[in-house]
Each structure stands twice: as C-alpha cells, then as structure tokens.
C-alpha cells in the first residue's frame, strides 16, 4: 500500500478490518468530511473495499456519486486502485454498471436527483459508498440507508462541509452525538438523542494536512487565491452558511469582568418543537449572551411544558436571580407556566409581523457594533446565527430543519431592550 497519513491509516484500519478485530469501528454510518483534496476518497475507497471483502462474500453493495460521470472519473478508479493494492481480483461490467470485487458486486448509480432513490428500490445491500453525499438529495441518502439491511451493513460517505444547519448535520451528525461549534467545526456534543432518534454514526474530519501527496506550494496557493464561503468550507473544512447572512458580523468572546448589573432571559418556543432560551447579562450598555438552554422535542422527545420551564429556570438561574423573562407572546402554555412559577418580571415578546424587520435591523446594529456579544459556549445560538440567511427567511429550506429559534430569541431580547420596556439601557 502507498504511504498514507495517520488519519488515512486510522480510516483504513478502523473500517477495513474483519468485524471481530480489536479496534474495528462498530458504527453503521461513517462520515468523512472536510477540505477538498484532503484524501477522503482515497482512504475511504481502500477502507471500504477491504471492509466489504473482509466481512462479506457474494453480497451486493450500492456505490453512488452525484453524477454518473463522477463514478467513471473518480470513484471507480479509486475502488479499482484499492482492489489492486489489496490484491483482490476485480472486473467492470459495462452492461449493468457493476464493479465486481472478489465475489461481491458493487452496483453503481448516480445519486444526484430526486428520481435516483427509485433506481435502488428492490436491492438488498450489505453496504453503501457515497461520494459527495452532502450534494445528494436527502431522500436518496435515506433510501440507501433503508436498502442496507443486511447484518453488519454500513454506509460510508465522503462530503465537503455545507451550511451548519444542513440535513447531514441535523438528521445524521447531531443524532450521532456531534454538533457544529461557533467556528463551524464538528465537535462531540456529549448529548445523546433519545433512543428512537439515535443514529449509529462516526464523523472523521479531514484537512489538507491529511493528504500526504499535497505540496506546501499547492496548499499555500489554495488558501491565497480563494476567499469567503468557498475558502471556509472547501479549504478550511468549516460548516458555515453561504452568502446572504442576515447578521454577518458578530463577536464571540468571554463575558466582561465582574458581575453584571442584571440578568435577562429570552425564550423562543414558537412551534413547540424547539425551545431555545438565552441567558443575557447586562454590564452598563453592553449585553453578553452568557448561556443557553436548548431542547429539540423532535429529536430528544417531548417534555411536558411545566417540566421544561422548570428545567430552564433551574439551569439559567444558576448564576443569580434573573430579573426579566422575555417570552414569545404566542407561546401561551409556556407563558402560563412561567407566570405561575414567577421567577422574575415576565415580558411578552414582540413577535408580531410588523416588528420582525425592525427587530432584525436593530439586532444587526447591536451585533456589528459589538454592543451585544456572544459566549463561545452558546453552540446552538451561534449555529442559528450562522444559518440565518435571507434565503432561510424567504422560504423554509426544504431540506433543513427550522433552526432560527436562537436568532428569534436574540432579536426579541434586543428589541425589548430598545423598546424601553422597563429594561431600558439607554441611560
Ligand atoms: N496516501 C495517498 N497516496 C497517494 N495518493 C493519494 C493519497 N491520498 C490522497 N491521494 C491522492 O490525492 C488526490 C486527492 O485525494 P482524494 O481524492 O482522496 O481527496 P478528497 O478528500 O476525496 O477530495 P474531494 O473533496 O475533492 O473529493 C487524489 O488524486 C488521490 O489519489
Ligand atoms: Mg473525494
């Protein structure tokens, strides 16, 4: 085998061995994500061919790329190279686009459009290999998961980062215990989904340094000649929003020194699927979002409203008494319980059609001037702001879960501070 980097070695060993070998990766989904040219396809092709051959015989597999042309240009040559290196006989059957490797059949498809899912109906597969999975329709990736029903089956996917609320993140990586941090990196969230939503998955992040064949001048050139979203996603491997961010500038930092003048909480519970509460401290004219409480009922199961309210009151009052609780005025159940618990002054949040644009503009000024800053621990809020685009507001992205609760809670808080409702900062 050619020289490989440590990361590539880990993938080949963790994936490619017999399943009873110590160190074998047990997860059903494997996501290799990161920079372009970082050696993801090279190492996963070797790992995948070794895995299929070491664990199955006479079995069927699904291999897909976004376009069939990419199977020919990239995927098939890599799988054939891997088979040759592993000394496994292989043969390409043009008639039905099947790559035979040993006694296994790898059926090749384009996974790029909505109709692609229909093409794989009827197959019972022991595994799948998806190249550039984040650019495939979600339905196709789901369908591959459904077809891979044989015991021990796995789906191996390579991808480049997209927006932080992409369905790969919300529907696969988060339920597998990962999250996107404020800088756009995938990190372990330490939070497990409830049993019905848990995904058995592993994320392996790749950077340019993980491809041993790239030269320093090439890497330097990529970074120097590109900018913006493309650079962040495809070179730095970060999950960041595309162009059109509503609040493009904000500061992530630590809280100012000393205790704040007062604490405030803003809660968005609009559709009763996600509840997102923000804890803000006020130091003179400065607001810093210090902490958050986030619950996704779809993913982690529903909690009765009173238990939910008690949970965030307990969490968000650990630092001290919270004087003001701003809550979406249409979250009636939430407001009822909050009033009954009476943790402080309860304020009905604006949330009327006429205030939305105004509050978006006001929050823009707070954030870009650095008068409102955010703690780096507030992962959900930062992901929400990083996915808060003009596009996401025009139409709910078909493939993305609604993630603007944090942004809504933030603009409600700042609107209220501007509105002088007893929480006036103007002085
Ligand atoms: N260990 C290695 N030995 C030899 N060649 C390698 C090795 N790792 C990567 N390469 C080569 O480097 C190039 C880029 O690698 P690869 O295609 O795996 O990157 P990638 O992360 O899949 O990139 P993209 O996101 O653009 O698909 C390929 O030509 C590949 O053959
Ligand atoms: Mg690739």
Coordinates of C-alpha atoms and ligand atoms in Angstrom, one line a residue:
X1 CA 0.0 0.0 0.0
X2 CA 1.2 3.5 -0.8
X3 CA 2.3 5.7 2.1
X4 CA -0.8 7.1 3.9
X5 CA -1.2 9.8 6.6
X6 CA -2.2 8.9 10.2
X7 CA -5.8 9.9 9.6
X8 CA -6.0 7.8 6.4
X9 CA -4.4 4.8 8.3
X10 CA -7.0 5.2 11.0
X11 CA -9.8 5.1 8.5
X12 CA -8.4 2.1 6.7
X13 CA -7.8 0.1 9.9
X14 CA -11.0 1.2 11.8
X15 CA -13.2 0.5 8.8
X16 CA -11.4 -2.2 6.8
X17 CA -10.7 -5.0 9.2
X18 CA -12.8 -8.0 10.0
X19 CA -15.5 -7.0 12.4
X20 CA -14.1 -9.1 15.2
X21 CA -10.7 -7.4 15.0
X22 CA -10.0 -5.2 18.1
X23 CA -10.4 -1.5 17.1
X24 CA -13.0 -2.2 14.4
X25 CA -15.4 0.8 14.1
X26 CA -18.8 -0.5 15.0
X27 CA -20.9 2.4 13.8
X28 CA -23.3 1.9 10.9
X29 CA -22.7 5.3 9.3
X30 CA -19.2 6.7 8.6
X31 CA -18.9 10.4 7.5
X32 CA -15.6 11.6 6.2
X33 CA -15.9 15.3 5.9
X34 CA -13.6 18.2 5.3
X35 CA -11.4 20.0 2.8
X36 CA -11.3 19.2 -0.9
X37 CA -8.3 17.1 -1.9
X38 CA -7.7 16.0 1.6
X39 CA -7.5 12.3 0.9
X40 CA -11.0 11.3 1.9
X41 CA -11.9 9.4 -1.2
X42 CA -8.5 7.7 -1.4
X43 CA -8.6 6.4 2.1
X44 CA -12.3 5.5 2.3
X45 CA -12.1 3.7 -1.0
X46 CA -9.3 1.5 0.4
X47 CA -11.1 1.0 3.7
X48 CA -14.4 0.3 2.0
X49 CA -13.0 -2.3 -0.4
X50 CA -11.1 -4.0 2.4
X51 CA -14.2 -3.9 4.7
X52 CA -16.5 -5.4 2.0
X53 CA -14.0 -8.1 1.2
X54 CA -13.1 -9.0 4.8
X55 CA -16.7 -9.2 6.0
X56 CA -18.9 -10.3 3.1
X57 CA -18.9 -12.7 0.2
X58 CA -21.4 -12.9 -2.7
X59 CA -23.1 -9.7 -1.4
X60 CA -24.5 -6.6 -3.1
X61 CA -23.4 -3.0 -2.4
X62 CA -24.6 0.4 -3.6
X63 CA -22.0 2.8 -4.9
X64 CA -23.2 6.3 -5.8
X65 CA -21.8 9.7 -6.8
X66 CA -23.7 12.9 -7.6
X67 CA -23.3 12.4 -11.3
X68 CA -22.6 9.1 -13.1
X69 CA -19.7 10.9 -14.8
X70 CA -18.0 11.2 -11.4
X71 CA -18.3 7.4 -10.9
X72 CA -16.2 6.9 -14.0
X73 CA -13.8 9.8 -13.4
X74 CA -13.2 9.4 -9.7
X75 CA -14.9 6.7 -7.7
X76 CA -14.5 3.6 -9.9
X77 CA -10.8 4.3 -10.5
X78 CA -10.2 4.7 -6.7
X79 CA -12.1 1.4 -5.9
X80 CA -10.2 -0.4 -8.6
X81 CA -6.9 1.0 -7.4
X82 CA -7.8 -0.1 -3.8
X83 CA -8.7 -3.6 -5.1
X84 CA -5.4 -3.9 -7.0
X85 CA -3.4 -2.8 -4.0
X86 CA -5.3 -5.3 -1.8
X87 CA -4.7 -8.0 -4.4
X88 CA -8.4 -8.7 -4.9
X89 CA -9.4 -9.6 -8.4
X90 CA -11.9 -7.1 -9.9
X91 CA -13.8 -6.6 -13.1
X92 CA -16.0 -3.9 -14.5
X93 CA -19.3 -5.0 -16.1
X94 CA -20.3 -2.2 -18.5
X95 CA -23.7 -3.7 -19.4
X96 CA -25.2 -3.1 -15.9
X97 CA -22.6 -0.8 -14.3
X98 CA -21.4 -3.3 -11.8
X99 CA -17.9 -3.4 -10.3
X100 CA -17.2 -7.0 -9.2
X101 CA -14.5 -7.0 -6.5
X102 CA -13.8 -10.6 -5.3
X103 CA -17.2 -12.3 -5.0
X104 CA -19.0 -9.0 -4.2
X105 CA -21.0 -6.9 -6.6
X106 CA -20.8 -3.1 -6.3
X107 CA -23.8 -1.6 -8.2
X108 CA -23.0 1.9 -9.4
X109 CA -25.6 4.7 -9.5
X110 CA -25.9 8.4 -9.9
X111 CA -27.4 9.8 -6.6
X112 CA -27.9 13.3 -7.8
X113 CA -31.6 13.8 -8.2
X114 CA -35.0 13.0 -6.6
X115 CA -35.6 10.1 -9.1
X116 CA -32.3 8.4 -8.0
X117 CA -34.0 6.9 -5.0
X118 CA -36.3 4.9 -7.2
X119 CA -33.4 3.3 -9.1
X120 CA -32.2 1.5 -6.0
X121 CA -35.5 0.1 -4.9
X122 CA -35.5 -3.7 -4.6
X123 CA -31.8 -4.0 -3.8
X124 CA -30.9 -5.7 -0.6
X125 CA -27.5 -4.3 0.2
X126 CA -24.7 -5.0 2.7
X127 CA -23.3 -1.6 2.4
X128 CA -23.2 1.7 0.5
X129 CA -20.4 4.0 -0.6
X130 CA -21.5 7.6 -1.3
X131 CA -19.2 10.2 -2.8
X132 CA -20.1 13.8 -2.0
X133 CA -23.1 12.8 0.0
X134 CA -24.0 16.4 1.1
X135 CA -24.8 17.3 -2.5
X136 CA -27.2 14.4 -3.0
X137 CA -30.9 14.8 -2.2
X138 CA -31.6 13.8 1.4
X139 CA -34.2 11.2 0.1
X140 CA -31.5 9.3 -1.8
X141 CA -29.2 9.0 1.2
X142 CA -32.2 7.9 3.3
X143 CA -33.1 5.3 0.6
X144 CA -29.5 3.9 0.7
X145 CA -29.8 3.6 4.5
X146 CA -33.1 1.7 4.0
X147 CA -31.6 -0.7 1.4
X148 CA -28.6 -1.5 3.6
X149 CA -30.5 -4.1 5.7
X150 CA -28.0 -7.0 5.9
X151 CA -26.5 -7.7 9.3
X152 CA -23.3 -5.6 9.8
X153 CA -24.2 -3.3 6.9
X154 CA -22.6 0.1 6.8
X155 CA -22.8 3.3 4.7
X156 CA -19.6 5.2 4.1
X157 CA -20.0 8.8 2.9
X158 CA -17.5 11.4 1.9
X159 CA -18.5 15.0 1.8
X160 CA -17.4 18.6 1.9
X161 CA -18.9 20.9 4.5
X162 CA -22.0 22.9 3.8
X163 CA -24.2 25.2 5.9
X164 CA -24.3 24.4 9.6
X165 CA -27.9 23.5 9.6
X166 CA -27.6 21.2 6.6
X167 CA -29.7 18.0 6.9
X168 CA -26.5 15.9 7.2
X169 CA -25.9 17.8 10.4
X170 CA -29.4 17.9 11.8
X171 CA -30.5 14.4 10.7
X172 CA -27.3 12.4 11.0
X173 CA -24.4 14.0 12.8
X174 CA -26.4 15.6 15.7
X175 CA -28.3 12.3 16.4
X176 CA -25.0 10.6 16.4
X177 CA -23.7 12.9 19.2
X178 CA -21.9 15.7 17.2
X179 CA -22.7 19.4 16.8
X180 CA -21.3 22.3 14.9
X181 CA -19.4 24.8 17.2
X182 CA -19.4 28.5 16.8
X183 CA -16.4 28.4 14.5
X184 CA -18.0 25.9 12.2
X185 CA -16.1 22.8 13.4
X186 CA -17.8 19.5 14.1
X187 CA -17.3 18.6 17.7
X188 CA -18.6 15.9 20.0
X189 CA -21.8 17.4 21.7
X190 CA -21.8 15.0 24.6
X191 CA -25.6 14.8 24.1
X192 CA -27.3 11.6 23.0
X193 CA -30.5 11.6 21.1
X194 CA -33.4 9.6 22.6
X195 CA -33.4 6.0 21.6
X196 CA -35.9 6.4 18.7
X197 CA -33.8 9.1 17.1
X198 CA -30.3 7.9 17.7
X199 CA -28.1 7.3 14.7
X200 CA -25.1 5.0 15.0
X201 CA -22.6 7.2 13.2
X202 CA -19.0 8.3 13.3
X203 CA -17.6 11.6 11.9
X204 CA -13.9 11.8 10.8
X205 CA -12.8 15.3 9.9
X206 CA -10.2 15.8 7.2
X207 CA -7.9 18.7 6.5
X208 CA -5.3 19.3 3.7
X209 CA -2.6 18.1 6.0
X210 CA -4.2 14.6 5.9
X211 CA -3.3 14.1 2.3
X212 CA 0.4 13.2 2.2
X213 CA 0.8 13.9 -1.5
X214 CA -0.2 17.6 -1.4
X215 CA 2.7 20.0 -1.6
X216 CA 3.2 23.1 0.5
X217 CA 3.1 25.4 -2.5
X218 CA -0.3 23.9 -3.6
X219 CA -1.8 24.3 -0.1
X220 CA -0.5 27.9 0.1
X221 CA -1.9 28.6 -3.3
X222 CA -5.4 27.3 -2.5
X223 CA -5.6 29.5 0.6
X224 CA -4.2 32.5 -1.1
X225 CA -6.3 32.5 -4.2
X226 CA -9.7 31.8 -2.7
X227 CA -11.9 33.6 -0.2
X228 CA -15.3 33.8 1.5
X229 CA -17.6 30.8 1.9
X230 CA -15.7 28.7 -0.6
X231 CA -12.4 29.1 1.3
X232 CA -14.0 28.4 4.7
X233 CA -15.9 25.3 3.5
X234 CA -13.6 23.7 0.9
X235 CA -10.1 24.6 2.2
X236 CA -10.6 25.1 5.9
X237 CA -13.3 22.4 6.2
X238 CA -15.7 24.5 8.2
X239 CA -19.5 24.2 8.2
X240 CA -20.5 27.9 7.6
X241 CA -23.5 29.5 5.9
X242 CA -23.5 30.6 2.3
X243 CA -23.7 34.2 1.2
X244 CA -26.6 36.3 2.3
X245 CA -26.2 36.1 6.1
X246 CA -28.6 38.5 7.9
X247 CA -26.1 39.2 10.7
X248 CA -22.7 38.7 9.1
X249 CA -20.7 40.3 11.8
X250 CA -20.8 39.4 15.5
X251 CA -18.2 38.9 18.2
X252 CA -17.7 35.7 20.1
X253 CA -15.8 36.4 23.3
X254 CA -15.8 36.0 27.1
X255 CA -18.1 37.9 29.4
X256 CA -17.0 41.3 30.7
X257 CA -15.2 41.3 34.1
X258 CA -17.3 41.3 37.3
X259 CA -20.9 40.6 37.9
X260 CA -23.5 42.1 35.5
X261 CA -26.0 44.8 36.5
X262 CA -28.7 42.3 35.9
X263 CA -29.6 39.1 34.1
X264 CA -32.2 38.6 31.4
X265 CA -33.6 35.6 29.7
X266 CA -35.3 35.4 26.3
X267 CA -37.3 32.3 25.3
X268 CA -38.4 31.2 21.8
X269 CA -40.8 28.3 21.9
X270 CA -42.7 29.2 18.7
X271 CA -43.7 25.8 17.3
X272 CA -43.3 23.7 20.4
X273 CA -40.7 21.5 18.6
X274 CA -37.7 23.5 19.6
X275 CA -37.4 25.6 22.8
X276 CA -34.4 27.9 22.9
X277 CA -33.8 30.1 25.9
X278 CA -30.9 32.6 26.1
X279 CA -29.3 34.0 29.3
X280 CA -28.0 37.5 28.8
X281 CA -26.0 39.6 31.2
X282 CA -26.1 43.4 31.2
X283 CA -23.0 45.4 32.0
X284 CA -23.9 49.1 31.5
X285 CA -24.7 49.5 27.8
X286 CA -23.2 46.1 27.0
X287 CA -25.1 42.9 26.6
X288 CA -23.4 39.5 26.6
X289 CA -25.2 36.2 25.9
X290 CA -23.7 34.0 28.5
X291 CA -25.5 30.7 28.3
X292 CA -28.4 29.0 26.6
X293 CA -30.9 26.2 27.2
X294 CA -31.9 24.3 24.1
X295 CA -34.3 21.4 23.6
X296 CA -35.4 19.8 20.4
X297 CA -38.5 17.7 21.1
X298 CA -38.4 16.0 17.7
X299 CA -35.0 14.6 18.5
X300 CA -34.8 14.2 22.2
X301 CA -38.5 13.6 22.9
X302 CA -41.3 15.8 24.2
X303 CA -41.1 17.1 27.8
X304 CA -44.3 18.4 29.5
X305 CA -44.3 22.2 29.4
X306 CA -44.1 22.6 33.2
X307 CA -41.1 20.3 33.4
X308 CA -39.4 22.1 30.5
X309 CA -40.0 25.5 32.1
X310 CA -38.6 24.2 35.4
X311 CA -35.6 22.8 33.7
X312 CA -34.6 26.0 32.0
X313 CA -35.4 28.2 35.1
X314 CA -33.1 25.9 37.1
X315 CA -30.3 26.0 34.5
X316 CA -30.5 29.7 33.7
X317 CA -30.7 31.0 37.3
X318 CA -27.6 29.2 38.5
X319 CA -25.6 32.4 38.2
X320 CA -28.1 34.6 40.0
X321 CA -31.6 36.0 40.1
X322 CA -32.9 36.7 36.6
X323 CA -34.9 40.0 36.7
X324 CA -36.6 39.8 33.2
X325 CA -38.0 36.8 31.3
X326 CA -39.0 37.7 27.7
X327 CA -41.2 35.0 26.1
X328 CA -42.8 34.7 22.8
X329 CA -46.3 36.1 23.3
X330 CA -47.9 33.3 21.3
X331 CA -46.4 30.5 23.4
X332 CA -49.5 30.5 25.7
X333 CA -48.7 27.3 27.6
X334 CA -45.2 28.4 28.2
X335 CA -46.3 31.8 29.4
X336 CA -48.9 30.3 31.7
X337 CA -46.4 28.1 33.4
X338 CA -43.8 30.9 33.6
X339 CA -46.3 33.2 35.2
X340 CA -47.2 30.6 37.7
X341 CA -43.6 30.0 38.6
X342 CA -42.9 33.7 38.7
X343 CA -39.1 33.6 38.5
X344 CA -39.0 37.4 37.8
X345 CA -40.7 40.0 35.7
X346 CA -42.4 38.3 32.7
X347 CA -42.5 40.3 29.4
X348 CA -44.5 39.3 26.3
X349 CA -42.1 39.2 23.4
X350 CA -42.9 41.2 20.3
X351 CA -43.3 38.6 17.6
X352 CA -45.8 40.4 15.5
X353 CA -45.4 40.7 11.8
X354 CA -44.7 44.4 11.9
X355 CA -41.8 44.1 14.4
X356 CA -39.9 41.4 12.6
X357 CA -37.9 43.6 10.1
X358 CA -37.4 46.3 12.7
X359 CA -36.0 43.8 15.2
X360 CA -33.8 42.2 12.6
X361 CA -32.2 45.6 11.8
X362 CA -31.8 46.5 15.5
X363 CA -30.1 43.3 16.3
X364 CA -27.8 43.8 13.3
X365 CA -26.6 47.1 14.9
X366 CA -26.2 45.6 18.3
X367 CA -24.1 42.7 16.9
X368 CA -22.0 44.5 14.4
X369 CA -21.1 47.3 16.9
X370 CA -20.1 44.7 19.5
X371 CA -22.6 46.1 22.0
X372 CA -24.1 42.6 22.1
X373 CA -21.6 39.8 22.2
X374 CA -21.9 36.0 22.5
X375 CA -20.1 33.4 24.6
X376 CA -18.4 30.7 22.6
X377 CA -20.2 28.0 24.6
X378 CA -23.6 29.0 23.0
X379 CA -23.3 26.5 20.2
X380 CA -26.9 26.4 19.3
X381 CA -27.2 30.2 19.1
X382 CA -24.1 30.5 17.0
X383 CA -25.3 27.8 14.6
X384 CA -28.6 29.6 14.4
X385 CA -27.0 32.9 13.5
X386 CA -24.6 31.2 11.1
X387 CA -27.7 29.7 9.3
X388 CA -29.8 32.8 9.5
X389 CA -29.8 33.9 5.9
X390 CA -32.1 35.9 3.7
X391 CA -32.8 32.7 1.9
X392 CA -33.8 30.9 5.1
X393 CA -36.3 33.6 5.8
X394 CA -37.8 33.7 2.3
X395 CA -38.7 30.1 2.4
X396 CA -38.0 27.3 4.8
X397 CA -35.3 25.4 3.2
X398 CA -36.8 22.2 2.1
X399 CA -34.1 20.0 3.5
X400 CA -33.2 21.9 6.6
X401 CA -34.9 21.8 10.0
X402 CA -36.0 25.2 11.2
X403 CA -33.1 26.5 13.2
X404 CA -33.9 30.1 13.6
X405 CA -35.2 29.9 17.2
X406 CA -32.0 31.2 18.6
X407 CA -31.9 34.1 16.3
X408 CA -35.6 34.9 17.0
X409 CA -34.9 34.7 20.8
X410 CA -32.0 37.1 20.4
X411 CA -33.8 39.7 18.3
X412 CA -36.8 39.6 20.7
X413 CA -34.4 40.3 23.6
X414 CA -32.7 43.2 21.8
X415 CA -36.0 44.6 20.5
X416 CA -37.2 44.7 24.0
X417 CA -34.2 46.4 25.3
X418 CA -34.6 49.0 22.6
X419 CA -38.3 49.4 23.3
X420 CA -37.6 50.6 26.8
X421 CA -40.0 48.2 28.4
X422 CA -38.7 48.6 31.9
X423 CA -35.4 47.1 30.8
X424 CA -34.1 50.3 29.3
X425 CA -30.4 50.6 28.6
X426 CA -30.5 54.0 27.0
X427 CA -29.2 55.7 30.1
Ligands
LIG1 N1 -2.0 8.3 0.7 C1 -2.0 8.7 -0.6 N2 -1.2 8.2 -1.6 C2 -1.2 8.5 -2.8 N3 -2.1 9.4 -3.4 C3 -3.0 10.0 -2.5 C4 -3.0 9.6 -1.1 N4 -4.0 10.3 -0.5 C5 -4.6 11.1 -1.5 N5 -4.0 10.8 -2.7 C6 -4.3 11.5 -4.0 O1 -4.6 12.8 -3.7 C7 -5.7 13.3 -4.5 C8 -6.8 13.8 -3.6 O2 -7.3 12.8 -2.8 P1 -8.8 12.4 -2.7 O3 -9.5 12.4 -4.0 O4 -8.9 11.2 -1.8 O5 -9.3 13.7 -1.9 P2 -10.8 14.0 -1.4 O6 -10.7 14.4 0.0 O7 -11.7 12.9 -1.7 O8 -11.1 15.3 -2.2 P3 -12.5 15.9 -2.8 O9 -13.2 16.6 -1.7 O10 -12.0 16.9 -3.8 O11 -13.2 14.8 -3.4 C9 -6.2 12.1 -5.4 O12 -5.5 12.2 -6.6 C10 -5.6 10.9 -4.6 O13 -5.3 9.8 -5.4
LIG2 MG1 -13.4 12.9 -3.0

